[in-house]
mmCIF file of C-alpha atoms and ligand atoms in Angstrom:
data_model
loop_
_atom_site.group_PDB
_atom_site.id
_atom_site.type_symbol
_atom_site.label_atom_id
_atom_site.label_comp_id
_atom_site.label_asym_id
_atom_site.label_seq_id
_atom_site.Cartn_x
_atom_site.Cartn_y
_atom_site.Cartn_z
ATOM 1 C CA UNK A 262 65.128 104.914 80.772
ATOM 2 C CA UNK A 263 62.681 105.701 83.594
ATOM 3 C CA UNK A 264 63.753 109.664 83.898
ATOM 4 C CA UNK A 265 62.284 112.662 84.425
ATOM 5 C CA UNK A 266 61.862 114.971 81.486
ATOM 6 C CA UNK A 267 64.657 112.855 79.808
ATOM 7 C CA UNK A 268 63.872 113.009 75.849
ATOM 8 C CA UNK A 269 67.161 111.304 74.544
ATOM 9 C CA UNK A 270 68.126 107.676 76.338
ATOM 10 C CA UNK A 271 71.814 107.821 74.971
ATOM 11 C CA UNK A 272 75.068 108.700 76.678
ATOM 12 C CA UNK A 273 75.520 112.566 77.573
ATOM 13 C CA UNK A 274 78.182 113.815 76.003
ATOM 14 C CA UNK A 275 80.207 117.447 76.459
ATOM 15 C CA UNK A 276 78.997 117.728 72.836
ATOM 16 C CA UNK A 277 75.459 117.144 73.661
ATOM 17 C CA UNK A 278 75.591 119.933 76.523
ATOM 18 C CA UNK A 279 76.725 122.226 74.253
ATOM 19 C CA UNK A 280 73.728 121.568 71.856
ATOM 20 C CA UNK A 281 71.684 121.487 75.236
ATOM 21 C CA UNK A 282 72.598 125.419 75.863
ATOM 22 C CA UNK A 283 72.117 125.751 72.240
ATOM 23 C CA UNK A 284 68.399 124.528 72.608
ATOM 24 C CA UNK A 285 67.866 126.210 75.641
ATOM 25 C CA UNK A 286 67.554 123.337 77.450
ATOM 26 C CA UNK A 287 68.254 122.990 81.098
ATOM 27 C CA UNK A 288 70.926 120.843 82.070
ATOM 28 C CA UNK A 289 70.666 119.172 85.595
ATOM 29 C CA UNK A 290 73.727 117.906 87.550
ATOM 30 C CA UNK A 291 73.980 115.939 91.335
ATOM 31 C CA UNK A 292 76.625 114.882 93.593
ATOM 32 C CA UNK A 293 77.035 111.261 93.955
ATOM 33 C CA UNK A 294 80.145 109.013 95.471
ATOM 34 C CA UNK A 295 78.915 105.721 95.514
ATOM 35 C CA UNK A 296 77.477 102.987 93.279
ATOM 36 C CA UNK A 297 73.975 102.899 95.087
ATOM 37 C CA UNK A 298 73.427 106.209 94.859
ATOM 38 C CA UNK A 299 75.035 106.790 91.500
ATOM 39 C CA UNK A 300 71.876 104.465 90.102
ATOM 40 C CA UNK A 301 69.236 106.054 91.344
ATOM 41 C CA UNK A 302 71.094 109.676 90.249
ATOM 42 C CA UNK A 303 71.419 108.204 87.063
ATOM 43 C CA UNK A 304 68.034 106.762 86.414
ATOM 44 C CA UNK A 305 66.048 109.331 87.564
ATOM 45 C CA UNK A 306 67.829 111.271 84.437
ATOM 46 C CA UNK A 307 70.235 113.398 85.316
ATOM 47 C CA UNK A 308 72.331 114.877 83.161
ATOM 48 C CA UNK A 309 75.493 114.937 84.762
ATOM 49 C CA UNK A 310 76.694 113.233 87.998
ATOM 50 C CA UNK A 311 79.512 115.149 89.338
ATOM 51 C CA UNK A 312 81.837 113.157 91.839
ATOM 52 C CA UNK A 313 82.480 115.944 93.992
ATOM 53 C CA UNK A 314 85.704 116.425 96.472
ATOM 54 C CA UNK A 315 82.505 117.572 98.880
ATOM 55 C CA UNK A 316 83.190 113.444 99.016
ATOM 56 C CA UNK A 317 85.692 114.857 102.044
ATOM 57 C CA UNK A 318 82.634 116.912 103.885
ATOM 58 C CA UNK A 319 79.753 114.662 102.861
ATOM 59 C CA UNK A 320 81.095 111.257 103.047
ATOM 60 C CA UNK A 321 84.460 111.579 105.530
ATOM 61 C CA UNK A 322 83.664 114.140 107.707
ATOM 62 C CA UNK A 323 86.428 116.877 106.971
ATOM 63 C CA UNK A 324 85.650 120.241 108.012
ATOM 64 C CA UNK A 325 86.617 121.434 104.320
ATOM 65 C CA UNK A 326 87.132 119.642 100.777
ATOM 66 C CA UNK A 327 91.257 119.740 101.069
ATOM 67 C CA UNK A 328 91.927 116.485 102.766
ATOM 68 C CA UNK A 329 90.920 113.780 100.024
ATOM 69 C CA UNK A 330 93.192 111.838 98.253
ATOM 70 C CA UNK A 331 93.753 111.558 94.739
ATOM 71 C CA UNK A 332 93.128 107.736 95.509
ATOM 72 C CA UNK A 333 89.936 108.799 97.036
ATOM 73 C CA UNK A 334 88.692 110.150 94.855
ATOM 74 C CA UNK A 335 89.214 107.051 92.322
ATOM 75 C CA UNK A 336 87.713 105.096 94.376
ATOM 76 C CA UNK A 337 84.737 107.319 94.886
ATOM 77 C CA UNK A 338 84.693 107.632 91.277
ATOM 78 C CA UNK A 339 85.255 104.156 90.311
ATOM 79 C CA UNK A 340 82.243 103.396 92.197
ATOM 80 C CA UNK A 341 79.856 105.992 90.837
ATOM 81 C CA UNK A 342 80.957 104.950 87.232
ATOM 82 C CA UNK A 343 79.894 101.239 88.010
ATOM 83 C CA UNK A 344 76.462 102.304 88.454
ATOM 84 C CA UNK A 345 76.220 104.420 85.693
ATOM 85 C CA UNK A 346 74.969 104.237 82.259
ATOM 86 C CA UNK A 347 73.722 107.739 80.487
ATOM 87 C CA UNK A 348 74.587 110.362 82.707
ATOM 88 C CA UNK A 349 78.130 112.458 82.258
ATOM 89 C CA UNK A 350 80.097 111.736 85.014
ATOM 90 C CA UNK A 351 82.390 114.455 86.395
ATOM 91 C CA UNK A 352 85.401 113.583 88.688
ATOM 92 C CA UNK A 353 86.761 116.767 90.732
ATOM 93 C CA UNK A 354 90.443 116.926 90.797
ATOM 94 C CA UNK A 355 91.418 117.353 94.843
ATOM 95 C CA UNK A 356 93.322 120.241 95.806
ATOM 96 C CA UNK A 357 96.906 119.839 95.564
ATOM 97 C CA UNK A 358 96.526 117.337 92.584
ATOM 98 C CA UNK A 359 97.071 120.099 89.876
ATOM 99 C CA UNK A 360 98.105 123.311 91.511
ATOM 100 C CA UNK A 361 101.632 122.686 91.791
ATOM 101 C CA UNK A 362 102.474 122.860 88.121
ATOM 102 C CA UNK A 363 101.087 121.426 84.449
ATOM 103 C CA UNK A 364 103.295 118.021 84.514
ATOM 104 C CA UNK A 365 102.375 117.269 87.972
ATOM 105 C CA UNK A 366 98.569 118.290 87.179
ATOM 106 C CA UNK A 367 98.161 116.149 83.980
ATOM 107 C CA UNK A 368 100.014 113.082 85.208
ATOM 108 C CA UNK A 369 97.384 113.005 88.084
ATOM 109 C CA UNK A 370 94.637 113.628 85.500
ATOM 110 C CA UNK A 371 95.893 111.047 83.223
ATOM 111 C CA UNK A 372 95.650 108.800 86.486
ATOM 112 C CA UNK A 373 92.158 109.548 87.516
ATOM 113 C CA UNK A 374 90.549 109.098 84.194
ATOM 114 C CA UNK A 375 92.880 105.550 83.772
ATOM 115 C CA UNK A 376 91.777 104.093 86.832
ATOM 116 C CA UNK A 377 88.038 105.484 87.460
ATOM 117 C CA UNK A 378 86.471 105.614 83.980
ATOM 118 C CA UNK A 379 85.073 109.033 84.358
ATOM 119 C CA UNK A 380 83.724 111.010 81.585
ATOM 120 C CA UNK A 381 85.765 114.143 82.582
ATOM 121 C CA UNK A 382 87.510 116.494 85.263
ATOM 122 C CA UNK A 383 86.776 119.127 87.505
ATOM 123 C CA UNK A 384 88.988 122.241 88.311
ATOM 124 C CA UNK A 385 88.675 125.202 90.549
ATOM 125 C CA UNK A 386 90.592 128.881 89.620
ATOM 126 C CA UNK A 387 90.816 130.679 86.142
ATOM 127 C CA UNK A 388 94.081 131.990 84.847
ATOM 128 C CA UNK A 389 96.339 131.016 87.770
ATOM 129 C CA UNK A 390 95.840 127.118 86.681
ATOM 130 C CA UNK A 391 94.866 127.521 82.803
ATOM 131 C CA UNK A 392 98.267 126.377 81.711
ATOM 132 C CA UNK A 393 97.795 123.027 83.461
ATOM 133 C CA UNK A 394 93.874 123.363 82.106
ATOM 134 C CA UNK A 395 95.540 123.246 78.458
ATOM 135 C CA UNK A 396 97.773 120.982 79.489
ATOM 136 C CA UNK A 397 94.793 118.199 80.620
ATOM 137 C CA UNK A 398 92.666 119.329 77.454
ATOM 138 C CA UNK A 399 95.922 118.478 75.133
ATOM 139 C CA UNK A 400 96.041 115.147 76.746
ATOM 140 C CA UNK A 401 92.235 114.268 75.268
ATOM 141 C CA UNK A 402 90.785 115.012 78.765
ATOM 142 C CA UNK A 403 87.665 117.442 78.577
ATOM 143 C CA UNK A 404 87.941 119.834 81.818
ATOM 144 C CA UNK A 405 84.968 121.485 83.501
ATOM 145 C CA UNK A 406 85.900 125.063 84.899
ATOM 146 C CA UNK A 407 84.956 126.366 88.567
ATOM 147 C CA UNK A 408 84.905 129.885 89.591
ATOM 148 C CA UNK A 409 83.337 132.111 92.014
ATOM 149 C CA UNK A 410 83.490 130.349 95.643
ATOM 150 C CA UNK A 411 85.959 127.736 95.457
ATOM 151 C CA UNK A 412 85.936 125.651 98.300
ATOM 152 C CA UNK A 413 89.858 124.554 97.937
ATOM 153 C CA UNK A 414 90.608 128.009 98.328
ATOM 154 C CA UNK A 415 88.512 128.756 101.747
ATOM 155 C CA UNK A 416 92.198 129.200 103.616
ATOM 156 C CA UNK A 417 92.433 131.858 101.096
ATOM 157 C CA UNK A 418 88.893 133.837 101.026
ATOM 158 C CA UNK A 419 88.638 132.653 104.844
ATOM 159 C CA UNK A 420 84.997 132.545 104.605
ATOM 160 C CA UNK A 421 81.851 131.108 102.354
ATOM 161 C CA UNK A 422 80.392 134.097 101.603
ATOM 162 C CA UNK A 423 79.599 134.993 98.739
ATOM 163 C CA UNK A 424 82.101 135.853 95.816
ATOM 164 C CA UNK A 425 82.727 138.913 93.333
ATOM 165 C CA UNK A 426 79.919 140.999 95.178
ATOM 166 C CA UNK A 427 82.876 143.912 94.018
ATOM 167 C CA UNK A 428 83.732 144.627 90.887
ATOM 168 C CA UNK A 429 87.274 143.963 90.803
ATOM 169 C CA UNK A 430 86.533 140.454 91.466
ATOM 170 C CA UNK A 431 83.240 140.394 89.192
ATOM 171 C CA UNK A 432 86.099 141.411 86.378
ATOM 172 C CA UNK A 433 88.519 138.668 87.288
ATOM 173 C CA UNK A 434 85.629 136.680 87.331
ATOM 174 C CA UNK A 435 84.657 137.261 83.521
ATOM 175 C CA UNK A 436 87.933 137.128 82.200
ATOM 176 C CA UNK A 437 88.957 133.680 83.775
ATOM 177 C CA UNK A 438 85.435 132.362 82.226
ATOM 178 C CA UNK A 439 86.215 133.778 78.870
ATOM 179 C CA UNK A 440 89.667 132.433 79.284
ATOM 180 C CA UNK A 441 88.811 128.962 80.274
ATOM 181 C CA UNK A 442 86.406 128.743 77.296
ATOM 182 C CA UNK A 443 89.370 129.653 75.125
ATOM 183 C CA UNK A 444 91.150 127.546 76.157
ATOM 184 C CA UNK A 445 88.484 124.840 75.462
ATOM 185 C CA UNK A 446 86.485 123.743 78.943
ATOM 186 C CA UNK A 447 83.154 122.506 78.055
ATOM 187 C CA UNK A 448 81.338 123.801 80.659
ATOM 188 C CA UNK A 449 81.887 125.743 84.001
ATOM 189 C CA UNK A 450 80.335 125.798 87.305
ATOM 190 C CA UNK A 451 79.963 128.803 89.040
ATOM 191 C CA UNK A 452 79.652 129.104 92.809
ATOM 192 C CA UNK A 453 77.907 131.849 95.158
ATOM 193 C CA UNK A 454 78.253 134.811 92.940
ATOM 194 C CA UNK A 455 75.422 137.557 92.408
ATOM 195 C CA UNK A 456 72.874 136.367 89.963
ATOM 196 C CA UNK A 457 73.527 139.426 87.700
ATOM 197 C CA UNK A 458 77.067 138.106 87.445
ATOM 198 C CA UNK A 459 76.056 134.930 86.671
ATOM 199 C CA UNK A 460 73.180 135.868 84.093
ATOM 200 C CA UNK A 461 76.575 137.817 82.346
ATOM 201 C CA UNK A 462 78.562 134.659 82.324
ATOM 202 C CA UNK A 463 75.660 132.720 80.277
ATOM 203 C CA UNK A 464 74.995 135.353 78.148
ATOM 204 C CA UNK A 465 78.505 135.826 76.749
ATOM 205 C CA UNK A 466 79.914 132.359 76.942
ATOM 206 C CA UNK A 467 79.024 129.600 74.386
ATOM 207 C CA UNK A 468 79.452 126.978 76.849
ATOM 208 C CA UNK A 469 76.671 125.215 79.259
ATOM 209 C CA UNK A 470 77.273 127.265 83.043
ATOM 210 C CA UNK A 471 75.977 125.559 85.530
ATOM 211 C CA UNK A 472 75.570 127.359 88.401
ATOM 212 C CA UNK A 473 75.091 126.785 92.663
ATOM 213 C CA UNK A 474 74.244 129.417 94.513
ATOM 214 C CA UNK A 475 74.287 131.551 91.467
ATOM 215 C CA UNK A 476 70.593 132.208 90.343
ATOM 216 C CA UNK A 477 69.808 131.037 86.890
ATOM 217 C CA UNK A 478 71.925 129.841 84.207
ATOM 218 C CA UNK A 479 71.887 127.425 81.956
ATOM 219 C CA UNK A 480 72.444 124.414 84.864
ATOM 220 C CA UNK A 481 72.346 123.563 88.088
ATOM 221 C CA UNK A 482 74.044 121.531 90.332
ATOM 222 C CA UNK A 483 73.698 120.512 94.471
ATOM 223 C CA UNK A 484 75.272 117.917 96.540
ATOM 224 C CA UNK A 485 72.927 115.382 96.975
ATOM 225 C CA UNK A 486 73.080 114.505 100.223
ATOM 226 C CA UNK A 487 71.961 118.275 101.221
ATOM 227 C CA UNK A 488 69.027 118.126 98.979
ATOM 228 C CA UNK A 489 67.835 115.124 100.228
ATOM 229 C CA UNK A 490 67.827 116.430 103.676
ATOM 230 C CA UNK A 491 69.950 114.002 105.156
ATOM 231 C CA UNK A 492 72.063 116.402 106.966
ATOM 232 C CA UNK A 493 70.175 118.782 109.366
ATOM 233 C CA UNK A 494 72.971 121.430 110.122
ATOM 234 C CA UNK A 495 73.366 122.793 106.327
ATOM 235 C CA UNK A 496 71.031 125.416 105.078
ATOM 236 C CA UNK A 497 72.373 128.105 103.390
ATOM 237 C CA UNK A 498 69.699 130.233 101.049
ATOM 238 C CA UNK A 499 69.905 128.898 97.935
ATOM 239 C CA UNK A 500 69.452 124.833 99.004
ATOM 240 C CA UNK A 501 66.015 123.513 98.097
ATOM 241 C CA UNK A 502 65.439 120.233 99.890
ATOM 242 C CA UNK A 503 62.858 117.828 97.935
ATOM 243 C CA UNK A 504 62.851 115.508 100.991
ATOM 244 C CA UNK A 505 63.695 114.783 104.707
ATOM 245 C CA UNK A 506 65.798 111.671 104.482
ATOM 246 C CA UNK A 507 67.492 112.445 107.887
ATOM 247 C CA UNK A 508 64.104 112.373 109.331
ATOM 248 C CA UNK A 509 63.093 108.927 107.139
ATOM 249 C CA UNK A 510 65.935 107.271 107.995
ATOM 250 C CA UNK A 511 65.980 107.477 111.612
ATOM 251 C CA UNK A 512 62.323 107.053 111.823
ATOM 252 C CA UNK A 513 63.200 103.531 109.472
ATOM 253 C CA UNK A 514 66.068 102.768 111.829
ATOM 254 C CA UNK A 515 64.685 103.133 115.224
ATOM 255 C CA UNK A 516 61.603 101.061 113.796
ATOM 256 C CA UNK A 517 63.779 98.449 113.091
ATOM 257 C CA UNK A 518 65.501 99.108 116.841
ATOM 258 C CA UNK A 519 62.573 98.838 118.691
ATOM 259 C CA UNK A 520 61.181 95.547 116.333
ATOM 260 C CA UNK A 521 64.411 93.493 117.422
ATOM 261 C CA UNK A 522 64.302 94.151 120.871
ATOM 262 C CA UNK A 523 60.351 93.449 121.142
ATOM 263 C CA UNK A 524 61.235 90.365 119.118
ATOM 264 C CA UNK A 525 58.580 91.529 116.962
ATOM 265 C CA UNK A 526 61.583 91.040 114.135
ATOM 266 C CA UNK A 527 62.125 88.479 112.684
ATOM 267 C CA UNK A 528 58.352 87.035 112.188
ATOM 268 C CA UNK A 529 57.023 83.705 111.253
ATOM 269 C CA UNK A 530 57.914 84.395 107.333
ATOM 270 C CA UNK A 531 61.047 85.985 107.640
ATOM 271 C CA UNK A 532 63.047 82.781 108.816
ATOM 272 C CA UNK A 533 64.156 79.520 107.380
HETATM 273 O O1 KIV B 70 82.478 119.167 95.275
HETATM 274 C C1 KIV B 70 81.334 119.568 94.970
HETATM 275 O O2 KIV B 70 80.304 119.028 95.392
HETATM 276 C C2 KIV B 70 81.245 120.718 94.075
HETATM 277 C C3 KIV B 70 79.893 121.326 93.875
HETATM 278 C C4 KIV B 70 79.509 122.106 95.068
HETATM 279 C C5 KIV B 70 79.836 122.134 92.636
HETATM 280 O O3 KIV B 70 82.220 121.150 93.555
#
């Protein structure tokens, strides 16, 4: 294992986050939706590779996250699990997969984990979906929580600002973590929300929180692509970018333009 910081080569487990947030250890979690990208995610170390219905911005093009498919998202994470061997690999569930009722929402779950391999699931909302949440969990499926901003729900808030800034929300907030614990998610992602809020979250759940946007907690997650820099019109506050792949890759490309029509490509040695 060539990874970063990684101490332990074996599988991640739920279990073993759980022991991680025991430790104090950090857990780290990406965005990928392909096999390419999925191996280098994976053997740089991370601990989790969440296969994110950002697949619909990021990958597609939608405006929001609601358009993908439940078959999209297999084959996203069908494709991501190929390339994978010791990260945890999260699938999101898309919207309208599991908000119309529990039977409906574990019959698609039951799908998703038959036909993509995937570790475990993704859901977004606290009390309003925890029936269907025990529902999943009672079929053998481990469920990751998400609260705070939840992109499927942007008709709803009508904007991606940040979440539970009041404390009526901040309340609702707690209780659907505490709730979703209960009823026996291993972890929970928390989007946009204060950092005090957050910091409250860790402190009284036993489960790993990862957060985005949130300030610290015991994990962190980003979509890939924006912390590689390969999109140019995404900056909110909270993304660090490590690199400038936009800027790479265009530089790479329009070398490789300008090489064919100099017919300086191919050379001498790059023929048969
Ligand atoms: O779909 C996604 O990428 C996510 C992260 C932003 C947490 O849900």
């Amino acid at each position: 294992m060539s990874g970063y910081l990684v101490d332990d080569a074996r599988k991640v487990t739920t279990h073993r986050l759980i022991e991680m947030k025991q430790q104090g250890k950090k857990i780290a979690m990406l965005t990928a939706y392909d096999y390419t990208m999925a191996q280098i995610v994976d053997q740089a170390g991370m601990d989790i590779i969440l296969v994110g219905d950002s697949a619909s911005n990021v990958m597609a093009g939608n405006f929001t996250t609601l358009p993908i498919s439940v078959e999209q998202m297999i084959y996203h994470a069908k494709s991501v699990v190929r390339g994978v061997k010791r990260s945890l690999v999260v699938c999101d569930m898309p919207f309208g997969s599991y908000q119309v009722g529990r039977t409906e929402g574990v019959t698609n779950a039951i799908r998703i984990m038959k036909e993509s391999h995937a570790d475990a699931l993704k859901l977004e909302g606290g009390v309003e979906i925890l029936d269907t949440v025990r529902a999943i969990l009672d079929a053998g499926i481990p469920v990751m929580g998400h609260l705070g901003l939840m992109p499927q729900s942007i008709n709803k808030f009508g904007t991606y600002a940040v979440r539970a800034k009041e404390q009526a929300e901040a309340d609702k907030l707690l209780s659907d973590a505490h709730a979703l614990e209960e009823a026996g998610c291993f972890a929970i992602v928390l989007e946009k929300i204060p950092a005090e809020l957050c910091q409250r979250v860790c402190q009284e759940l036993t489960i790993p929180v990862i957060g985005i946007g949130a300030g610290p907690a015991d994990g962190q997650v980003l979509v890939a692509h924006d912390m590689l820099g390969m999109n140019k019109d995404f900056s909110p506050k909270f993304l660090r970018r490590y690199a400038d792949l936009f800027t790479i890759m265009t530089d790479a490309i329009g070398q490789y333009i300008n090489d064919v029509k100099t017919e300086d490509f191919p050379n001498e040695n790059e023929r048969y």
